[in-house]
Coordinates of C-alpha atoms and ligand atoms in Angstrom, one line a residue:
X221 CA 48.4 17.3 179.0
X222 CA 46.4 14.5 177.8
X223 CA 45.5 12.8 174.9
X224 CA 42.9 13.8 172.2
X225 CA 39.9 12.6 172.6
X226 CA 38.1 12.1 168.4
X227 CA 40.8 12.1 166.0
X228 CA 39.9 13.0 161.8
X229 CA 41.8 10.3 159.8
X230 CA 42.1 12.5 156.5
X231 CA 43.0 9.7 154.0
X232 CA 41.8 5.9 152.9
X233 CA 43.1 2.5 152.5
X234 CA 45.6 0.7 154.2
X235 CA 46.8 3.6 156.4
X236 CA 43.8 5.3 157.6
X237 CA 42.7 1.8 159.0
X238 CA 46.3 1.4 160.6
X239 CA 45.4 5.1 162.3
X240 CA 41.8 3.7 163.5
X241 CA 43.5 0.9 165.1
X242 CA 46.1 2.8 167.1
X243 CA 43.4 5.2 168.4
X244 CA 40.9 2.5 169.3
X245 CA 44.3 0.7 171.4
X246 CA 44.7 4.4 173.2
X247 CA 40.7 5.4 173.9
X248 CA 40.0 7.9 171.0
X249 CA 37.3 8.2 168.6
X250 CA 37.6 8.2 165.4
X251 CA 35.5 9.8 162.2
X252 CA 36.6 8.6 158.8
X253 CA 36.6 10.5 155.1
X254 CA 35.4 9.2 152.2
X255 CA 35.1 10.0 148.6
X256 CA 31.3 9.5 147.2
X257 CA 32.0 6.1 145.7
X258 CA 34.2 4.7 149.0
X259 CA 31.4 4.4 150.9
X260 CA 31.8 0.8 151.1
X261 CA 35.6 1.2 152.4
X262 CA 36.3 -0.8 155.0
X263 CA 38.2 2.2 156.5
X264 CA 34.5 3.8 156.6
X265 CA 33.6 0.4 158.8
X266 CA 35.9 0.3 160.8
X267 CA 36.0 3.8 161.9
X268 CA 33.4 4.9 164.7
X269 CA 31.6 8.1 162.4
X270 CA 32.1 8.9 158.8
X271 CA 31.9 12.0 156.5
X272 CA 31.6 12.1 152.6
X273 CA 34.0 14.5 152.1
X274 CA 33.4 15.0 148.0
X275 CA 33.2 13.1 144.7
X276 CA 36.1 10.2 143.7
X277 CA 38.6 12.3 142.1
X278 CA 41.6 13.4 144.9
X279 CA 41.5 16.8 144.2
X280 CA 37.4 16.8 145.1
X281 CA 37.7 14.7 148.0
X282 CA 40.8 13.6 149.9
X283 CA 42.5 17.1 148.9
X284 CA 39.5 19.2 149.7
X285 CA 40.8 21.3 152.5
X286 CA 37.8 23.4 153.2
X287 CA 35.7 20.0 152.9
X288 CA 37.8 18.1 155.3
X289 CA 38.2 21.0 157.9
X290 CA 34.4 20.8 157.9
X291 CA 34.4 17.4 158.4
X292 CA 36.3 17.9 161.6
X293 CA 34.3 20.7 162.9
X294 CA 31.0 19.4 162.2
X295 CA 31.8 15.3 164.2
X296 CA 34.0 18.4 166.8
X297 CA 37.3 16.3 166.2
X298 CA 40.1 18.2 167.8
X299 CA 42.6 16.5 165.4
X300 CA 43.1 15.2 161.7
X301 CA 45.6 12.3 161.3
X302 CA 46.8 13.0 157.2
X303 CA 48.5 9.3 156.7
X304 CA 50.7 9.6 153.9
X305 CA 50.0 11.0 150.4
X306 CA 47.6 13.6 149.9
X307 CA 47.7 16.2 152.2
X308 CA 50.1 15.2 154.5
X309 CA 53.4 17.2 153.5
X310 CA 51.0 20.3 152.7
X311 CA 52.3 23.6 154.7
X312 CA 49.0 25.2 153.9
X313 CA 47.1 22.8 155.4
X314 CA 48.7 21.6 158.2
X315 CA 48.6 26.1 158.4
X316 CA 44.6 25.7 158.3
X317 CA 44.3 23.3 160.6
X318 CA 45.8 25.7 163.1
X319 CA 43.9 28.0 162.5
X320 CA 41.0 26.1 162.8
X321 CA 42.2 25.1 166.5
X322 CA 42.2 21.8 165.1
X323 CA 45.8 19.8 166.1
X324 CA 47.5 18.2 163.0
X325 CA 49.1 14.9 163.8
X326 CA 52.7 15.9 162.4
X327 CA 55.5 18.1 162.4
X328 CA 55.0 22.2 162.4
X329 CA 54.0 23.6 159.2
X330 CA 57.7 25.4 159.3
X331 CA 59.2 21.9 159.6
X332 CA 57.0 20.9 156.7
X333 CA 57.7 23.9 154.5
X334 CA 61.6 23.2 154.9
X335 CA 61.5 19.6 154.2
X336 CA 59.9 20.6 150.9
X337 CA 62.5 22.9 150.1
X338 CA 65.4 20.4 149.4
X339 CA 68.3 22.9 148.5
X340 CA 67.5 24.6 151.6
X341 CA 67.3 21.7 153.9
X342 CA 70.4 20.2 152.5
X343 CA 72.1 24.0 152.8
X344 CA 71.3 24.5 156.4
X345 CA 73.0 20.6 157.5
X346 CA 75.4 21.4 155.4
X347 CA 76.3 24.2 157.5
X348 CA 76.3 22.0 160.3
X349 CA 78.1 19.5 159.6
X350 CA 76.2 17.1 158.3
X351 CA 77.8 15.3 155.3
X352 CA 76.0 15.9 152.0
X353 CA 76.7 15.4 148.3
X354 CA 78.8 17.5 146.3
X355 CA 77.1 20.6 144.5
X356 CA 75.4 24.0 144.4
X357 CA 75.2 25.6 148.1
X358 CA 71.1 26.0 147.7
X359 CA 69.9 26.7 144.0
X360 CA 71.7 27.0 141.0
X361 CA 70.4 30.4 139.6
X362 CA 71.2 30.3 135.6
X363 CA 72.5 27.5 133.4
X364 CA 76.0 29.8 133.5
X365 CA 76.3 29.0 136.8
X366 CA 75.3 25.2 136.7
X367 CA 78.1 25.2 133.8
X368 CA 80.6 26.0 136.2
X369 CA 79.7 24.3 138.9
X370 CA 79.4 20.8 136.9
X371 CA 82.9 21.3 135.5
X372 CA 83.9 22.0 139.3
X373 CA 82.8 18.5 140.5
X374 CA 82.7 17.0 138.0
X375 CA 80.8 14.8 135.2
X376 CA 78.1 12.9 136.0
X377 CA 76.0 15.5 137.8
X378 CA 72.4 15.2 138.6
X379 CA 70.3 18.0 138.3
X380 CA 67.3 17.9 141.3
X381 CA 63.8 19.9 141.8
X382 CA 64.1 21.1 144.3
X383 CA 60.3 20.6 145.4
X384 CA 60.6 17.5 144.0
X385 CA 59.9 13.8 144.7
X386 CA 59.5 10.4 142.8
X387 CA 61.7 11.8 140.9
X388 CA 59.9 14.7 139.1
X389 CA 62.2 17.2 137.9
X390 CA 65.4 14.9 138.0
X391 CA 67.5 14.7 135.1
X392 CA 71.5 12.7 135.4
X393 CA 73.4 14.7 132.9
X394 CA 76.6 12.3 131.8
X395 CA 78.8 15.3 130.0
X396 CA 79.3 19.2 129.3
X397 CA 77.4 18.8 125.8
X398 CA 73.5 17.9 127.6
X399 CA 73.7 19.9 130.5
X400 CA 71.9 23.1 129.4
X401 CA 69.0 21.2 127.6
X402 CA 68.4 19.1 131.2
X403 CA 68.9 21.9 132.6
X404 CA 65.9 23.2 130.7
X405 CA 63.4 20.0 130.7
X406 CA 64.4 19.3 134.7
X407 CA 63.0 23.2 135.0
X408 CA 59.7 22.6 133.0
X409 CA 59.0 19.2 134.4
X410 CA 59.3 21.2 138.4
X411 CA 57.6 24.3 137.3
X412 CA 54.5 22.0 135.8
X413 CA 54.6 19.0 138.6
X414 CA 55.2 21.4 141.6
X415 CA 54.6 25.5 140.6
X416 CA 58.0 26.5 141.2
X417 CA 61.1 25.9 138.8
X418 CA 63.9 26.0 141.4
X419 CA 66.8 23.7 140.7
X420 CA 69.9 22.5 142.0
X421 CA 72.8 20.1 140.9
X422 CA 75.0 17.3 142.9
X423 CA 77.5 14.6 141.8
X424 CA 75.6 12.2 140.6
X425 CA 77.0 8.8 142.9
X426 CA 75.8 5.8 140.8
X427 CA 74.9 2.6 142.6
X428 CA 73.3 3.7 145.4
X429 CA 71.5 2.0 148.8
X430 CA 68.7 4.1 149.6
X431 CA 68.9 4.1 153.7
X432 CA 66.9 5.9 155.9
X433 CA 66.6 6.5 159.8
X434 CA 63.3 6.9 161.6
X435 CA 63.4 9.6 164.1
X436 CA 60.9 10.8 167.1
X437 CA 61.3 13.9 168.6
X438 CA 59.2 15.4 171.9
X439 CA 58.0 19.2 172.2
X440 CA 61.2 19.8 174.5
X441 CA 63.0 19.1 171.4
X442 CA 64.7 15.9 172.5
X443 CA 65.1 13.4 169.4
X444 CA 65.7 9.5 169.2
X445 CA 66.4 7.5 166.7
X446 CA 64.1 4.1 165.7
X447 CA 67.5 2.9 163.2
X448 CA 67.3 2.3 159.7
X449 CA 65.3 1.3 156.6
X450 CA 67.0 -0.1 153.1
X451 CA 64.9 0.7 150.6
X452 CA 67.2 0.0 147.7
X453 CA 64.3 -2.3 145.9
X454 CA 62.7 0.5 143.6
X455 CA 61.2 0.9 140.7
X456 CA 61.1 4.6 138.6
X457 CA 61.0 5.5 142.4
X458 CA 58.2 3.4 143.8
X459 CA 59.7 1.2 146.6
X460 CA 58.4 -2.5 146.3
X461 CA 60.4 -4.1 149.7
X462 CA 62.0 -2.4 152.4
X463 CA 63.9 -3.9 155.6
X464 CA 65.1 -3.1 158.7
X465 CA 68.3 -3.2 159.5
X466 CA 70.1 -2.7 156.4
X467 CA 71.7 -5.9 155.1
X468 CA 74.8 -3.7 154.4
X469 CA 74.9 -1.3 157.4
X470 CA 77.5 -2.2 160.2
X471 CA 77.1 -1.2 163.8
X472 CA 79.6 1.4 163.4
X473 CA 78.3 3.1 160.1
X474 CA 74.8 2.6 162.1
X475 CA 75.9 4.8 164.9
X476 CA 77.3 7.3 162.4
X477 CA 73.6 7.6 160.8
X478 CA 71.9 7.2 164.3
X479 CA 73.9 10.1 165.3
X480 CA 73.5 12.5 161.6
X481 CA 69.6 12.2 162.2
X482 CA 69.3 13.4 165.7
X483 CA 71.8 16.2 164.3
X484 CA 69.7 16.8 161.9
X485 CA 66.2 16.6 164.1
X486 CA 67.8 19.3 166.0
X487 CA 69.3 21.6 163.4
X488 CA 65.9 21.7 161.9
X489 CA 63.7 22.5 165.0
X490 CA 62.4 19.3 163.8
X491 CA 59.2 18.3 165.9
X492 CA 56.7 14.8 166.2
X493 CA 57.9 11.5 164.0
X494 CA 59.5 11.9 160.7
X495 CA 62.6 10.4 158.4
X496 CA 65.6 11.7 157.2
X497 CA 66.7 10.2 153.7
X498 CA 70.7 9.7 153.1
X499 CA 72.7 7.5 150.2
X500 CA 75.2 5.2 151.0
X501 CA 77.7 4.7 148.4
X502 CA 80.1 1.7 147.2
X503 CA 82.3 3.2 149.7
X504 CA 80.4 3.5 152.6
X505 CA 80.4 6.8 152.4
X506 CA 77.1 8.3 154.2
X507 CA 75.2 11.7 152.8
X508 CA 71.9 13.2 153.8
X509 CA 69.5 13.4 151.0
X510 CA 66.1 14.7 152.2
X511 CA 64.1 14.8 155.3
X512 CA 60.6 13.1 155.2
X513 CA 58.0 15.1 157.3
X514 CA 55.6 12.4 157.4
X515 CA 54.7 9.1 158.2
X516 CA 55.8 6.3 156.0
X517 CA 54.5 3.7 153.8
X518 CA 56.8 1.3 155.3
X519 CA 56.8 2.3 159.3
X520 CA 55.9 -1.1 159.5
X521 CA 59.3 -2.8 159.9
X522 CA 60.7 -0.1 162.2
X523 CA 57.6 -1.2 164.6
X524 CA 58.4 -4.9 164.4
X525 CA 62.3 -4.3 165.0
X526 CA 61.9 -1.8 168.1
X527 CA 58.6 -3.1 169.1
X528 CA 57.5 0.8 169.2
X529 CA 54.2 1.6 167.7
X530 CA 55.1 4.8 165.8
X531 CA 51.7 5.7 165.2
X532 CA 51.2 6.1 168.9
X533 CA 54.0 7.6 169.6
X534 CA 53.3 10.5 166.7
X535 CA 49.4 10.7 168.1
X536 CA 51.1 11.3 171.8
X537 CA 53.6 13.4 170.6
X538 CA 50.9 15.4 168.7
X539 CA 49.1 15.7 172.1
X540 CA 51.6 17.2 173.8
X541 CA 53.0 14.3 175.9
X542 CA 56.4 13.4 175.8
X543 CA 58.3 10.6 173.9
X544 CA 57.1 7.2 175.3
X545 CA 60.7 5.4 174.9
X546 CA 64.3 6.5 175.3
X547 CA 67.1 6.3 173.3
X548 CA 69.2 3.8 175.5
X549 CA 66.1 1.5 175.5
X550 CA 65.8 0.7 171.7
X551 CA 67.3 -2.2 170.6
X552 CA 67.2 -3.5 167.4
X553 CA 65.6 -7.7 167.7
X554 CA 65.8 -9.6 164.7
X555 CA 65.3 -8.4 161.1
X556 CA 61.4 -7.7 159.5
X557 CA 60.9 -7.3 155.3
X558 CA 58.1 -5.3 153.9
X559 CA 56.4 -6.2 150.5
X560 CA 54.2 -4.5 149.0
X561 CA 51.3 -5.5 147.1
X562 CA 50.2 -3.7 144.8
X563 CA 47.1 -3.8 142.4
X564 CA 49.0 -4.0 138.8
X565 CA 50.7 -6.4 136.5
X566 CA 53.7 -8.5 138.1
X567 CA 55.6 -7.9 134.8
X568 CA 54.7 -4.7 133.3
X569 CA 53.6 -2.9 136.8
X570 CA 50.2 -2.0 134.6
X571 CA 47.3 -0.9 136.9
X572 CA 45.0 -3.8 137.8
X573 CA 41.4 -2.4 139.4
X574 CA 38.7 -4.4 139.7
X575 CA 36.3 -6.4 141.8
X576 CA 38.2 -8.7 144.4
X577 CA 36.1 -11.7 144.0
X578 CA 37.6 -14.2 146.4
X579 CA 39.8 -13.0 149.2
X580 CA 42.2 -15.2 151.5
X581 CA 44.7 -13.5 153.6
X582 CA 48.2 -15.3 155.0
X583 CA 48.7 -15.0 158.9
X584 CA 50.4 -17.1 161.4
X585 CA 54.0 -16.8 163.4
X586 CA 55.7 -13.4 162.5
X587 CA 53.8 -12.2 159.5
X588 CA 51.6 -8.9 160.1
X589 CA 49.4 -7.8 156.9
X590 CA 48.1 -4.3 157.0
X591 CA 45.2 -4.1 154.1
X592 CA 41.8 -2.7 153.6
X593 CA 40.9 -5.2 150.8
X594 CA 38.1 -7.8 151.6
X595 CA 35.8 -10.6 149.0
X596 CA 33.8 -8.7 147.1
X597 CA 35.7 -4.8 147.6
X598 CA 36.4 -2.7 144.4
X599 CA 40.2 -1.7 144.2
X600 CA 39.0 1.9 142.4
X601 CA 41.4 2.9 139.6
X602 CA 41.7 7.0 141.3
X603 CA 43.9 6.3 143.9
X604 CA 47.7 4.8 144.6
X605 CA 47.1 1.1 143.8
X606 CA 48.9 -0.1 146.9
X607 CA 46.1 -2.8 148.1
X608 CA 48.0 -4.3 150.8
X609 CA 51.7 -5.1 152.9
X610 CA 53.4 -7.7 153.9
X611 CA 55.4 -7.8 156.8
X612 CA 57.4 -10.6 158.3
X613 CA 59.6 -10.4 161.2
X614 CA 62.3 -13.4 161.9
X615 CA 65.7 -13.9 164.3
X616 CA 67.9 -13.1 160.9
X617 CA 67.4 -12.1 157.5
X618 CA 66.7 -15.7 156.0
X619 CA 64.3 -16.1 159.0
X620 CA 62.5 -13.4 157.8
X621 CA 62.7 -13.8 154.2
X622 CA 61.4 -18.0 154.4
X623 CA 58.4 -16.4 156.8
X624 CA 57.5 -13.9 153.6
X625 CA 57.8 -16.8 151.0
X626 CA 55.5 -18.9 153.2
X627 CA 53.2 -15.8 153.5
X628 CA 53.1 -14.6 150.1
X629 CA 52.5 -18.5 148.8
X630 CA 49.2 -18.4 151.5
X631 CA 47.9 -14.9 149.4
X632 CA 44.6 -16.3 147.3
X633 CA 43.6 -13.5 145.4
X634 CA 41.0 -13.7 142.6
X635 CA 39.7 -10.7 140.6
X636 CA 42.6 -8.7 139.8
X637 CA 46.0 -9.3 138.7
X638 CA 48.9 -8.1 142.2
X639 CA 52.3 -8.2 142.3
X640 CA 52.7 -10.8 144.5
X641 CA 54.3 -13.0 141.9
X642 CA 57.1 -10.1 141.4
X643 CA 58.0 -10.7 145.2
X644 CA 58.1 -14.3 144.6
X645 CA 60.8 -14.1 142.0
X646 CA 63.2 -11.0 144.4
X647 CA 62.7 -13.6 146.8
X648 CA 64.5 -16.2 145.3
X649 CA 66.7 -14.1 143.6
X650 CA 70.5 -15.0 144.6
X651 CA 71.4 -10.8 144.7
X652 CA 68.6 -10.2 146.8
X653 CA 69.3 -13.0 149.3
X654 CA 73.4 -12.2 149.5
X655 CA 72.0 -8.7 150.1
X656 CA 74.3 -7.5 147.5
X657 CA 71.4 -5.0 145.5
X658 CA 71.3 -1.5 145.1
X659 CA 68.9 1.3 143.8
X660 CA 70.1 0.0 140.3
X661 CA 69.3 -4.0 141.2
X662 CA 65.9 -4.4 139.3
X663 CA 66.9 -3.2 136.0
X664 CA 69.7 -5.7 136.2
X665 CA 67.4 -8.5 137.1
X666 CA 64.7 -7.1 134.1
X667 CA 67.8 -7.7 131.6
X668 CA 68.3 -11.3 132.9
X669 CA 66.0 -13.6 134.2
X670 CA 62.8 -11.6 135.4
Ligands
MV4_794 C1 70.7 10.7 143.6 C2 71.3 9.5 143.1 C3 72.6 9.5 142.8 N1 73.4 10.6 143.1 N2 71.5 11.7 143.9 C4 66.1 9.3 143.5 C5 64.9 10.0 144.0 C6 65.3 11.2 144.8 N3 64.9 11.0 146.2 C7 66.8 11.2 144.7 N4 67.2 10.0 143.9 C8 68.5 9.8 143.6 N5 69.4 10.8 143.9 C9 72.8 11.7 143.6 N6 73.6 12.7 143.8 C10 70.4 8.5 142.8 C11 69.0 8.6 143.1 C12 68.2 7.5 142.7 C13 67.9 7.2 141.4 C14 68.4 8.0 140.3 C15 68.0 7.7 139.0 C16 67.3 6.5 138.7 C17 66.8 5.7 139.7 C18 67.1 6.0 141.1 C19 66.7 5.2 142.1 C20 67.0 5.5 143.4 C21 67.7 6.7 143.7

């Protein structure tokens, strides 16, 4: 086995330059996508060959499936890279690409498939073990049913899509006398967001940390894990910082999750990188949630924490090799916080495109900033308005946190308005710093002093 030799980076941005840069460290090629009006991108650059792939809109360009398999074929790539977004967690493409002979850098479309299905996924580690909140075994069939099983575990309950994600389809249902009517609007909202209307119900578990463990696995099926991500700052289920290791997670409750995602790997014939999603409650209690069959916004702090580059490790993986690393020889050095910027209003979270007319970007000891943005770009108002992230790595927690104040202070840009001022204000924030937040911490802080 060896490595590919061109890889297809089917996306834009921040992450299809992060791809380009891990090929050009292993030797490959590389032939970038764009949309007719990204032909400027500095993803387009930076990449050794290009293809215009359709007009601006997603759906014409970086969704294009036949377009972007004829991409590959016609610059003979032997492999599309998806990123995140888009097209990555799509069964039927990752499907075509097969069929195309073309290798897609990800997990099997089966693995896919399954960690779209949520009910099903949480079913099957159910079955095995694998501790997950209270509630319907797979779908709830009829409101009759989701009747009895709320009065079974009792009120509040959250009802779940269970396609969903970013919490389409989600409705928390606080007593007997709402339950059919969310019941209803959670199945419209799935059936028009995701084509099916398939439901299920939990506990609903208020005051939540968001955690999730980063997992590898080689073709022989042998799975390691990279530790854990908080990502307990959201907002209407867009993360805005994540770190690694959790502020709240001991060594003992990290084994415990360590050992629930390898599980979990296996049970699911799970193959290449991916993540598996659990809540931690008040409690400590630990359940799986989802698994994640793609590569992450915020990798990025895994990396600096294990010093494993997981985009090479999935490209390798993808190739057929096996895992780089083993499980005895990842240790966890120091602690790295992700921020990201985004293109939109610190207060209101607004979209903010526009022309980026003066550009300076922090460096120096510990910070890492992955960005397409440069003087003069266009952030274009059709795709995610993530323009760039923050990373700093430090000994501890505050080392790591003063690093991203000094970073974020360095940040000149002119042109649009970012978000960068909303990090300023978490990062001063005495909740935030204690580490005592949860998945519920920014409405608090909206209601006092933000
Ligand atoms: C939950 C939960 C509490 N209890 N499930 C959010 C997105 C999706 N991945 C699942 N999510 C949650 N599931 C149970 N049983 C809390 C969340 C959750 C959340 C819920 C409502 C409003 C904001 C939230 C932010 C993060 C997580």
């Amino acid at each position: 086995m060896s490595l590919i030799k061109k890889i297809l980076i089917a996306n834009r941005g921040e992450i299809a330059i992060r791809v380009i840069r891990a090929c050009k460290e292993l030797g490959i090629k590389t032939v970038a996508i764009y949309s007719e009006i990204e032909k400027d991108a500095m993803h387009v650059t930076l990449a050794d060959e290009s293809v215009c792939v359709g007009p601006p809109r997603a759906a014409d360009s970086y969704l294009n499936i036949p377009s972007i398999l004829s991409a590959a074929e016609i610059t003979d790539a032997g492999a599309i890279h998806p990123g995140y977004g888009f097209l990555s967690e799509n069964p039927h493409f990752a499907e075509a690409c097969k069929k195309s002979r073309i290798t897609f850098i990800g997990p099997t479309p089966e693995n896919i498939r399954l960690g779209g299905n949520k009910s099903r996924a949480k079913q099957i580690l159910r079955k095995h073990g694998i501790p997950v909140i209270p509630g319907s075994d797979g779908n709830i069939l009829d409101k009759k049913s989701a009747l009895s099983i709320a009065k079974k575990i009792g009120y509040p309950v959250i009802i779940k899509a269970s396609a969903g994600g970013g919490g389409r389809g989600m409705r928390i249902v606080r007593e007997e006398s709402m339950l059919e009517q969310a019941f209803s609007a959670a199945e419209a909202e799935s059936l028009a967001a995701f084509g099916v209307g398939d439901l299920y119900i939990e506990k609903y578990i208020p005051l939540i940390r968001h955690i999730e463990v980063q997992i590898a696995v080689g073709g022989d099926g042998t799975a390691i894990h990279l530790g854990e991500r908080d990502c307990s700052v959201q907002r209407r289920h867009q993360k805005l910082i994540e770190e690694s290791p959790s502020p709240v997670i001991t060594e003992k409750l990290r084994e415990k999750l360590g050992k629930y995602a390898i599980k979990a790997a296996e049970v699911l014939k799970y193959r290449n990188v991916g993540t598996v999603e659990f809540i931690v409650d008040r409690d400590d209690g630990i359940y799986f949630m989802e698994m994640n069959t793609r590569v992450q916004v915020e990798h990025p702090v895994t990396e600096a924490v294990t010093g494993v580059d997981i985009i090479k490790e999935q490209i390798r993986l993808a190739s057929g090799l096996p895992l780089s690393i083993k499980q005895k020889n990842i240790k966890i050095q120091g602690h790295a916080i992700e921020c990201r910027v985004n293109a939109e209003d610190p207060y209101t979270f607004a979209p903010s495109p526009g022309k980026i007319t003066f550009l300076y970007l922090p460096g120096g000891p510990g910070i890492r900033v992955d960005t397409y943005i440069y003087s003069g770009c266009t952030v274009l108002p059709y795709y995610d308005s993530l323009i760039a992230k923050v990373i700093a790595h430090g000994a501890t927690r505050k080392d790591a946190v003063d690093k991203m104040k000094r970073a974020l202070s360095e940040f000149k840009i002119e042109g649009i308005k970012t978000t960068i001022p909303f990090h300023k204000t978490v990062l001063t924030n005495p909740d935030f710093l204690s580490g005592e937040f949860d998945t519920g911490y920014l409405e608090r802080l909206k209601g006092g002093h933000l």
